[in-house]
Each structure stands twice: as structure tokens, then as C-alpha cells.
Amino acid sequence: MTKISLLLGLQWGDEGKGKIVDVLSQKHDIIARFQGGPNAGHTLVFNGQKHVLHTIPSGIFHETAMNIVGNGVVIDPVIFKKELDNLSKHNIDYTKKLLLSRKAHLILPTHRLLDAASETAKGKAKIGSTLKGIGPTYMDKTGRNGLRIGDLELENWKDKYNRLSQKHLKMLSHFNIKIEFDLNELEVDFFEAIKVLKNIPFVDSVHYLQEELKNEKKILAEGAQGSLLDIDFGTYPFVTSSTTTAAGACTGLGIAPNQIGEVYGIMKAYTTRVGSGPFPTELFDTDGERMAKVGNEFGATTGRPRRCGWLDLVALKYAVQINGVTQLSMMKSDVLSGFDTIKACTSYLYKGKEITHFPYSIDEKDVKPIYTEFTGWNKDITEIETPSEIPNTLKEYITFIENYVGVPVTILSVGPDRKQTINLS
Ligand code: GDP
Ligand code: IMO
Ligand code: MG
């Protein structure tokens, strides 16, 4: 039976997943998002234009690929409508290539308010949420209170909506915090957006995907966020509220583990993180500033500056293991061009002992990174097109990574554009 391929981020998100999904869309019939929501910002660059997608799968720009938003995703109709408007502006006809799972949950305006109240209440301990209502929506899902896409087909769906938003307003009043909002105004936008959302076909997505697998269609599952933001395996509590790892594709699409074939793990040649939480290899010096500047490290969803640091191979190996990664895409190697020395963390000094596994806590007080150094490549690599043009020192860096994590790097990305992609396999 045809296997489904899986693509996910191996760090703290923003690895470049959108770009590689776009590149791989040529070889796939269906692109399926399986978790997260508009906290994601996936950037695609081609024909001199940049596009950022939040909920819509990154295959939408390809003529033939079908795109489906799976049951594991949480959808904000207002943001979804904006994404559709953007596509229309670029003359992309999405009407025949976008489907929504009836089992996906809806983000209500009051979910966003609860997110804001919860973050404000945490004070200095805040998670650094994108404030898109992700946590509260998944809480309602697991609490069995959520509103789903399929509910919108019921005549009494507005009653359900009202019950849930009333509950949220009560919850908000329990916070000792004043959040300014005008619910009427928010609801005007919300109900308007729901009308637009209803023009997209709702499907029984498990049946749809399983039938298409039987028809030997090639499916690529698109992850959001990254493994270190996973609700179970990430740096809890500084994580998102979904399963960002391979298991999330099973629950978020209704596929069985033995239906998964290739697992594409996306990683940057260094590390970034946006929001709060531990980050052992974070740099606070000119090297970090340089990565941020050259790499243009600003959040695609919130515009916040991303924290930057060296590659953490201990964390990467952990992510490769829990996802069963079969091949790596190494992104943004061009950003490291010109560094005399490049470092990668190859073990942790954990509570005074050297370890090579990812421990319970990677808090600064527990973990100090131990580095291996590499000679840099003093060459602009953004124009190279073939593996033979890759500088030897970059090849050595890649080989070291492959040996450390036990998986080959099959795609090397040397710039944001679709074309700046070198196939190493
Ligand atoms: P995603 O969330 O994983 O899809 O990643 P983002 O889109 O949030 O962030 C990745 C950023 O890096 C985007 O601005 C991309 O256009 C850009 N990018 C992707 N690959 C490369 C690369 O190889 N080199 C450079 N310089 N930029 C890249
Ligand atoms: P993509 O798919 C980077 C981070 C937030 C915050 C934490 C919780 O573009 O890689 P949430 O809004 O989920 O409550 O935020 O997770 N975060 C991301 N960081 N890329 C993302 O998505 C992210 N989605 C959430 O910054 O630290
Ligand atoms: Mg992103």
C-alpha cells in the first residue's frame, strides 16, 4: 500500500517547513496539515514574491496539489478568511484545491481573549504565546467542550457557540485582569468569516485520506511548530498545546503508524526560538546578532525577533529519534557563510555530569552546552546549484551532523527561494 510522507520541524519551529513543503508539493498529490493553528507562519518564496500561510497547507500554490486541513488543526475563521483573501489577491484559485476536516476545532474570539488573560496572569513566567487562542482551544477540545467545523452544518450551531462563549466570559471574569475588548465587534468579524469558511468543502477527512491512499495518491503531511514545542516532548511548560511530533500526524489525520513512510525532518544549520523558555546554545553576543540579521530572524506570525544560537545536536538527535526521521533538510546554511568558526553542541554538562541525551530539564541552571568546533566557509553559497559546488568545510559540517544523528541530509537549502534548494540524495 502507498505510504504517506511526513514533514515536521525538529527544533523550536520556523525551521523552513513551508519552503520544503512547497518544494515537495511537485511530487505529491495531497498536502495535509495535521496540528497547530494560526500560531504557525510558513513562508514560501518564489517568482520574487513572499507568501506566509498560517492555516492553509503549503501546497496551495501548486496547480494540481489538493490541500486539506486535518482534524488535529484548530482554525480561526477570521485569520483563515484573511489567508483566502490574500490568495485571491494573487489570483490563486483555491476553490477546487482546499478541503476542511469536519472534525477540526474552531478558535472562537473568546479563546483569544482567554489566551491573553492567561498570559498576562503569568507575568514574568509567561510562555510567550502567539496569542492566537491555541491553548484555550485545545483545552476545550480535550475538555470536550469544543466547537467543530462539522457543527457549522447543524441548525443550532449558534446555540452551541453562545454556550461556549458565555462560559469563556465567565472564565475571563475569574482572572484578576482587565482585558479590553468589544465582543460585538469581534463577533461581527467572526460570523462574517464563518460565511466565507462555509464555501470551502467540509469532508470526512479520515475516509477521504484513506480512500486516496487506496487510489495510490501521494500524501504529504505538513507539521507546524517543532519537536521541542511538543506538548509532551518539548520544553514544558514553554511549549505549544498540540503534538507536533510524528504521533501528531496519526491523531491529527487518522492515519495508522504503519502507513507512514518517509519522515522529512526540517532543521536550521543553527537554532532559533521565539517566545520564552530554555535554550542552552542561545547566543547573546555579536555572533547571535549576526545570525538574526543575516537570517532575518523575525517571527512570520508575530514579527517578534527570534532568539538565535548554535546548533544543538543533543536536542536534534532526540527529535530525530522521537519522530523516526528518515531524511533531513538542512536550512539556512547560507546564513552561516563567513563565520570563521562554527560551533555545534555535542553534549551537555548536566548537573555537573557530561551527558548526550536530552534530559528532563534543559534549564540554564541545570545544563551547560559543550561544543565541537568546525572551520567555516568563507564563500557566498546562495547561488550554488549542484552538490559539487558545496564548500568542503560545509560538507564536513554536514557529514558530522549525519554521523551524529544517524540520518542523511538529503536537501540543502541555501536561500529562501524555492530555487535555492540542492538535492543531495
Ligand atoms: P516555517 O515556520 O518552518 O515554515 O519557517 P518560517 O517561514 O517561519 O521561517 C523560515 C524563514 O527562513 C522564512 O523567512 C524563509 O523564507 C526563510 N528561509 C527558508 N529557507 C532559507 C534558507 O535556506 N536561507 C535563508 N536565508 N532563508 C531561508
Ligand atoms: P511554525 O509552524 C515558532 C511558540 C510561541 C510560544 C509557544 C506557545 O511557524 O514553526 P502558542 O501560540 O502555541 O500558545 O505559543 O510556541 N510557537 C512557535 N514558534 N514557530 C511556530 O510555528 C510557533 N507556534 C508557536 O512563540 O513560545
Ligand atoms: Mg514559522
Coordinates of N, CA, C and O in Angstrom, one line a residue, residues 152-236:
L152 N -20.9 23.4 12.2 CA -21.5 24.6 11.4 C -22.6 24.1 10.5 O -23.3 24.9 9.9
E153 N -22.7 22.8 10.3 CA -23.7 22.2 9.4 C -25.0 22.0 10.2 O -26.0 21.6 9.6
L154 N -25.0 22.2 11.5 CA -26.2 22.0 12.3 C -27.0 23.3 12.4 O -26.4 24.4 12.4
E155 N -28.3 23.1 12.5 CA -29.1 24.3 12.5 C -28.9 25.1 13.8 O -28.9 26.4 13.8
N156 N -28.6 24.4 14.9 CA -28.5 25.1 16.2 C -27.0 25.4 16.6 O -26.7 25.6 17.7
W157 N -26.1 25.5 15.6 CA -24.7 25.7 15.9 C -24.5 27.0 16.7 O -23.6 27.1 17.5
K158 N -25.3 28.0 16.4 CA -25.1 29.3 17.1 C -25.4 29.2 18.6 O -24.9 29.8 19.5
D159 N -26.4 28.2 19.0 CA -26.6 28.0 20.4 C -25.4 27.4 21.1 O -25.0 27.8 22.2
K160 N -24.8 26.5 20.3 CA -23.5 25.9 20.9 C -22.5 27.0 21.0 O -21.7 27.0 22.0
Y161 N -22.4 27.8 20.0 CA -21.4 28.9 20.1 C -21.6 29.8 21.3 O -20.7 30.1 22.0
N162 N -22.9 30.2 21.5 CA -23.2 31.1 22.6 C -22.9 30.4 23.9 O -22.4 31.1 24.8
R163 N -23.3 29.2 24.1 CA -23.0 28.5 25.3 C -21.5 28.5 25.6 O -21.1 28.8 26.8
L164 N -20.7 28.2 24.6 CA -19.2 28.2 24.8 C -18.7 29.6 25.1 O -17.9 29.8 26.0
S165 N -19.1 30.6 24.3 CA -18.5 31.9 24.5 C -19.0 32.5 25.9 O -18.2 33.2 26.6
Q166 N -20.2 32.1 26.3 CA -20.7 32.6 27.6 C -19.8 32.0 28.7 O -19.4 32.6 29.7
K167 N -19.5 30.7 28.6 CA -18.6 30.0 29.5 C -17.3 30.8 29.6 O -16.7 31.0 30.7
H168 N -16.8 31.1 28.4 CA -15.5 31.8 28.4 C -15.6 33.2 29.1 O -14.6 33.6 29.8
L169 N -16.7 33.9 28.9 CA -16.8 35.2 29.6 C -16.8 35.0 31.1 O -16.2 35.8 31.8
K170 N -17.4 34.0 31.5 CA -17.4 33.7 33.0 C -15.9 33.4 33.4 O -15.5 33.9 34.5
M171 N -15.3 32.6 32.6 CA -13.9 32.3 33.0 C -13.0 33.6 33.0 O -12.2 33.7 33.9
L172 N -13.3 34.4 32.0 CA -12.5 35.7 32.0 C -12.7 36.5 33.2 O -11.7 37.1 33.7
S173 N -13.9 36.5 33.7 CA -14.2 37.3 34.9 C -13.4 36.8 36.2 O -13.3 37.5 37.1
H174 N -13.0 35.5 36.1 CA -12.2 35.0 37.2 C -10.8 35.4 37.3 O -10.1 35.3 38.3
F175 N -10.3 35.9 36.1 CA -8.9 36.4 36.1 C -9.0 37.8 36.7 O -9.9 38.6 36.5
N176 N -8.0 38.1 37.5 CA -7.9 39.4 38.2 C -7.3 40.4 37.3 O -6.4 41.2 37.7
I177 N -7.7 40.4 36.0 CA -7.0 41.2 35.0 C -8.0 41.8 34.1 O -9.0 41.2 33.7
K178 N -7.8 43.0 33.7 CA -8.7 43.7 32.8 C -8.2 43.5 31.4 O -7.1 44.0 31.0
I179 N -9.0 42.8 30.6 CA -8.7 42.7 29.1 C -9.7 43.6 28.4 O -10.9 43.3 28.6
E180 N -9.2 44.5 27.6 CA -10.2 45.4 26.9 C -10.7 44.7 25.7 O -9.8 44.2 24.9
F181 N -12.0 44.6 25.5 CA -12.5 44.0 24.2 C -13.9 44.4 24.0 O -14.6 44.8 24.9
D182 N -14.3 44.3 22.7 CA -15.7 44.6 22.3 C -16.2 43.4 21.6 O -15.9 43.2 20.4
L183 N -16.9 42.5 22.4 CA -17.2 41.2 21.8 C -18.1 41.4 20.6 O -18.0 40.6 19.6
N184 N -19.0 42.4 20.6 CA -19.9 42.6 19.5 C -19.1 42.8 18.2 O -19.4 42.2 17.1
E185 N -18.1 43.6 18.3 CA -17.2 43.9 17.1 C -16.5 42.6 16.7 O -16.4 42.3 15.5
L186 N -16.0 41.9 17.7 CA -15.2 40.6 17.3 C -16.2 39.6 16.7 O -15.8 38.9 15.7
E187 N -17.4 39.6 17.2 CA -18.4 38.6 16.6 C -18.8 39.0 15.2 O -19.1 38.1 14.4
V188 N -18.9 40.3 14.9 CA -19.2 40.7 13.5 C -18.2 40.1 12.5 O -18.6 39.4 11.6
D189 N -16.9 40.2 12.9 CA -15.9 39.7 12.0 C -15.9 38.1 12.0 O -15.8 37.5 10.9
F190 N -16.2 37.6 13.2 CA -16.2 36.1 13.3 C -17.4 35.5 12.4 O -17.1 34.6 11.6
F191 N -18.6 36.0 12.5 CA -19.7 35.5 11.8 C -19.6 35.7 10.3 O -19.9 34.9 9.5
E192 N -19.0 36.8 9.9 CA -18.7 37.1 8.5 C -17.7 36.1 8.0 O -17.9 35.6 6.9
A193 N -16.7 35.8 8.8 CA -15.7 34.9 8.3 C -16.2 33.4 8.2 O -15.8 32.7 7.3
I194 N -17.1 33.1 9.1 CA -17.7 31.8 9.1 C -18.5 31.6 7.7 O -18.4 30.5 7.2
K195 N -19.1 32.6 7.3 CA -19.8 32.5 6.0 C -18.9 32.2 4.9 O -19.2 31.3 4.0
V196 N -17.7 32.8 4.9 CA -16.7 32.5 3.9 C -16.1 31.1 4.0 O -16.0 30.4 3.0
L197 N -15.9 30.7 5.2 CA -15.3 29.4 5.5 C -16.3 28.3 5.0 O -15.9 27.3 4.5
K198 N -17.6 28.6 5.1 CA -18.6 27.6 4.7 C -18.6 27.4 3.2 O -19.2 26.4 2.7
N199 N -17.9 28.2 2.4 CA -17.8 28.0 1.0 C -16.7 26.9 0.6 O -16.6 26.5 -0.5
I200 N -15.9 26.6 1.6 CA -14.9 25.6 1.4 C -15.5 24.2 1.8 O -16.2 24.1 2.8
P201 N -15.3 23.2 0.9 CA -16.0 21.9 1.2 C -15.5 21.3 2.6 O -14.3 21.3 2.9
F202 N -16.5 20.9 3.4 CA -16.2 20.1 4.6 C -16.2 18.6 4.3 O -17.1 18.2 3.6
V203 N -15.2 17.9 4.8 CA -15.2 16.5 4.4 C -15.0 15.6 5.7 O -14.5 16.1 6.7
D204 N -15.3 14.3 5.5 CA -15.0 13.3 6.5 C -13.5 12.9 6.1 O -13.3 12.1 5.2
S205 N -12.6 13.6 6.8 CA -11.2 13.6 6.3 C -10.5 12.2 6.4 O -9.7 11.9 5.6
V206 N -10.9 11.4 7.4 CA -10.3 10.1 7.5 C -10.6 9.3 6.3 O -9.7 8.7 5.7
H207 N -11.9 9.2 6.0 CA -12.4 8.5 4.9 C -11.7 9.0 3.6 O -11.2 8.2 2.8
Y208 N -11.7 10.3 3.4 CA -11.1 10.9 2.2 C -9.6 10.5 2.1 O -9.2 10.0 1.0
L209 N -8.9 10.6 3.1 CA -7.4 10.3 3.0 C -7.2 8.8 2.8 O -6.4 8.4 2.0
Q210 N -8.0 8.0 3.5 CA -7.8 6.5 3.4 C -8.2 6.1 2.0 O -7.5 5.2 1.4
E211 N -9.2 6.7 1.4 CA -9.6 6.3 0.0 C -8.5 6.7 -1.0 O -8.1 6.0 -1.9
E212 N -8.0 7.9 -0.7 CA -6.9 8.4 -1.7 C -5.6 7.6 -1.5 O -4.9 7.4 -2.5
L213 N -5.4 7.1 -0.4 CA -4.2 6.2 -0.2 C -4.5 4.9 -1.0 O -3.6 4.4 -1.7
K214 N -5.7 4.4 -1.0 CA -6.0 3.2 -1.8 C -5.9 3.5 -3.2 O -5.5 2.6 -4.0
N215 N -6.2 4.8 -3.6 CA -6.0 5.2 -5.0 C -4.6 5.5 -5.4 O -4.3 6.1 -6.4
E216 N -3.7 5.1 -4.5 CA -2.2 5.3 -4.7 C -1.8 6.8 -4.8 O -0.9 7.1 -5.5
K217 N -2.6 7.7 -4.2 CA -2.3 9.1 -4.2 C -1.1 9.3 -3.2 O -1.1 8.7 -2.2
K218 N -0.2 10.3 -3.6 CA 0.9 10.6 -2.7 C 0.5 11.7 -1.8 O 0.2 12.8 -2.2
I219 N 0.5 11.4 -0.5 CA 0.1 12.4 0.5 C 1.3 12.8 1.3 O 2.2 12.0 1.7
L220 N 1.4 14.1 1.5 CA 2.5 14.7 2.4 C 1.8 15.4 3.6 O 1.0 16.3 3.4
A221 N 2.1 14.9 4.8 CA 1.5 15.5 6.0 C 2.5 16.7 6.4 O 3.7 16.4 6.6
E222 N 1.9 17.8 6.6 CA 2.7 19.0 7.0 C 2.5 19.4 8.4 O 1.4 19.7 8.9
G223 N 3.6 19.3 9.2 CA 3.6 19.7 10.6 C 3.7 21.2 10.8 O 4.2 21.9 9.9
A224 N 3.3 21.6 11.9 CA 3.6 23.0 12.3 C 4.4 23.0 13.6 O 4.5 22.0 14.3
Q225 N 4.9 24.2 14.0 CA 5.8 24.3 15.1 C 7.0 23.3 15.0 O 7.4 23.0 13.9
G226 N 7.5 22.8 16.1 CA 8.7 22.0 16.1 C 8.7 21.0 17.2 O 7.9 21.2 18.2
S227 N 9.6 20.0 17.2 CA 9.5 18.9 18.2 C 9.8 19.4 19.6 O 9.2 18.9 20.6
L228 N 10.6 20.5 19.7 CA 10.9 21.0 21.1 C 9.8 21.9 21.6 O 9.8 22.3 22.8
L229 N 8.7 22.0 20.8 CA 7.5 22.7 21.3 C 6.4 21.7 21.5 O 5.2 22.1 21.8
D230 N 6.7 20.4 21.4 CA 5.6 19.4 21.5 C 5.1 19.4 23.0 O 5.9 19.6 23.9
I231 N 3.8 19.2 23.1 CA 3.2 19.2 24.4 C 3.8 18.2 25.4 O 3.9 18.5 26.6
D232 N 4.2 17.0 24.9 CA 4.8 16.0 25.8 C 6.3 16.1 25.8 O 6.9 15.9 26.8
F233 N 6.9 16.2 24.6 CA 8.3 16.0 24.5 C 9.1 17.3 24.4 O 10.4 17.3 24.4
G234 N 8.4 18.4 24.4 CA 9.1 19.7 24.3 C 9.5 20.2 25.7 O 9.5 19.5 26.7
T235 N 10.0 21.5 25.7 CA 10.5 22.1 26.9 C 9.3 22.6 27.8 O 9.2 23.8 28.0
Y236 N 8.5 21.7 28.2 CA 7.3 22.0 29.0 C 7.6 22.9 30.2 O 8.6 22.6 30.9

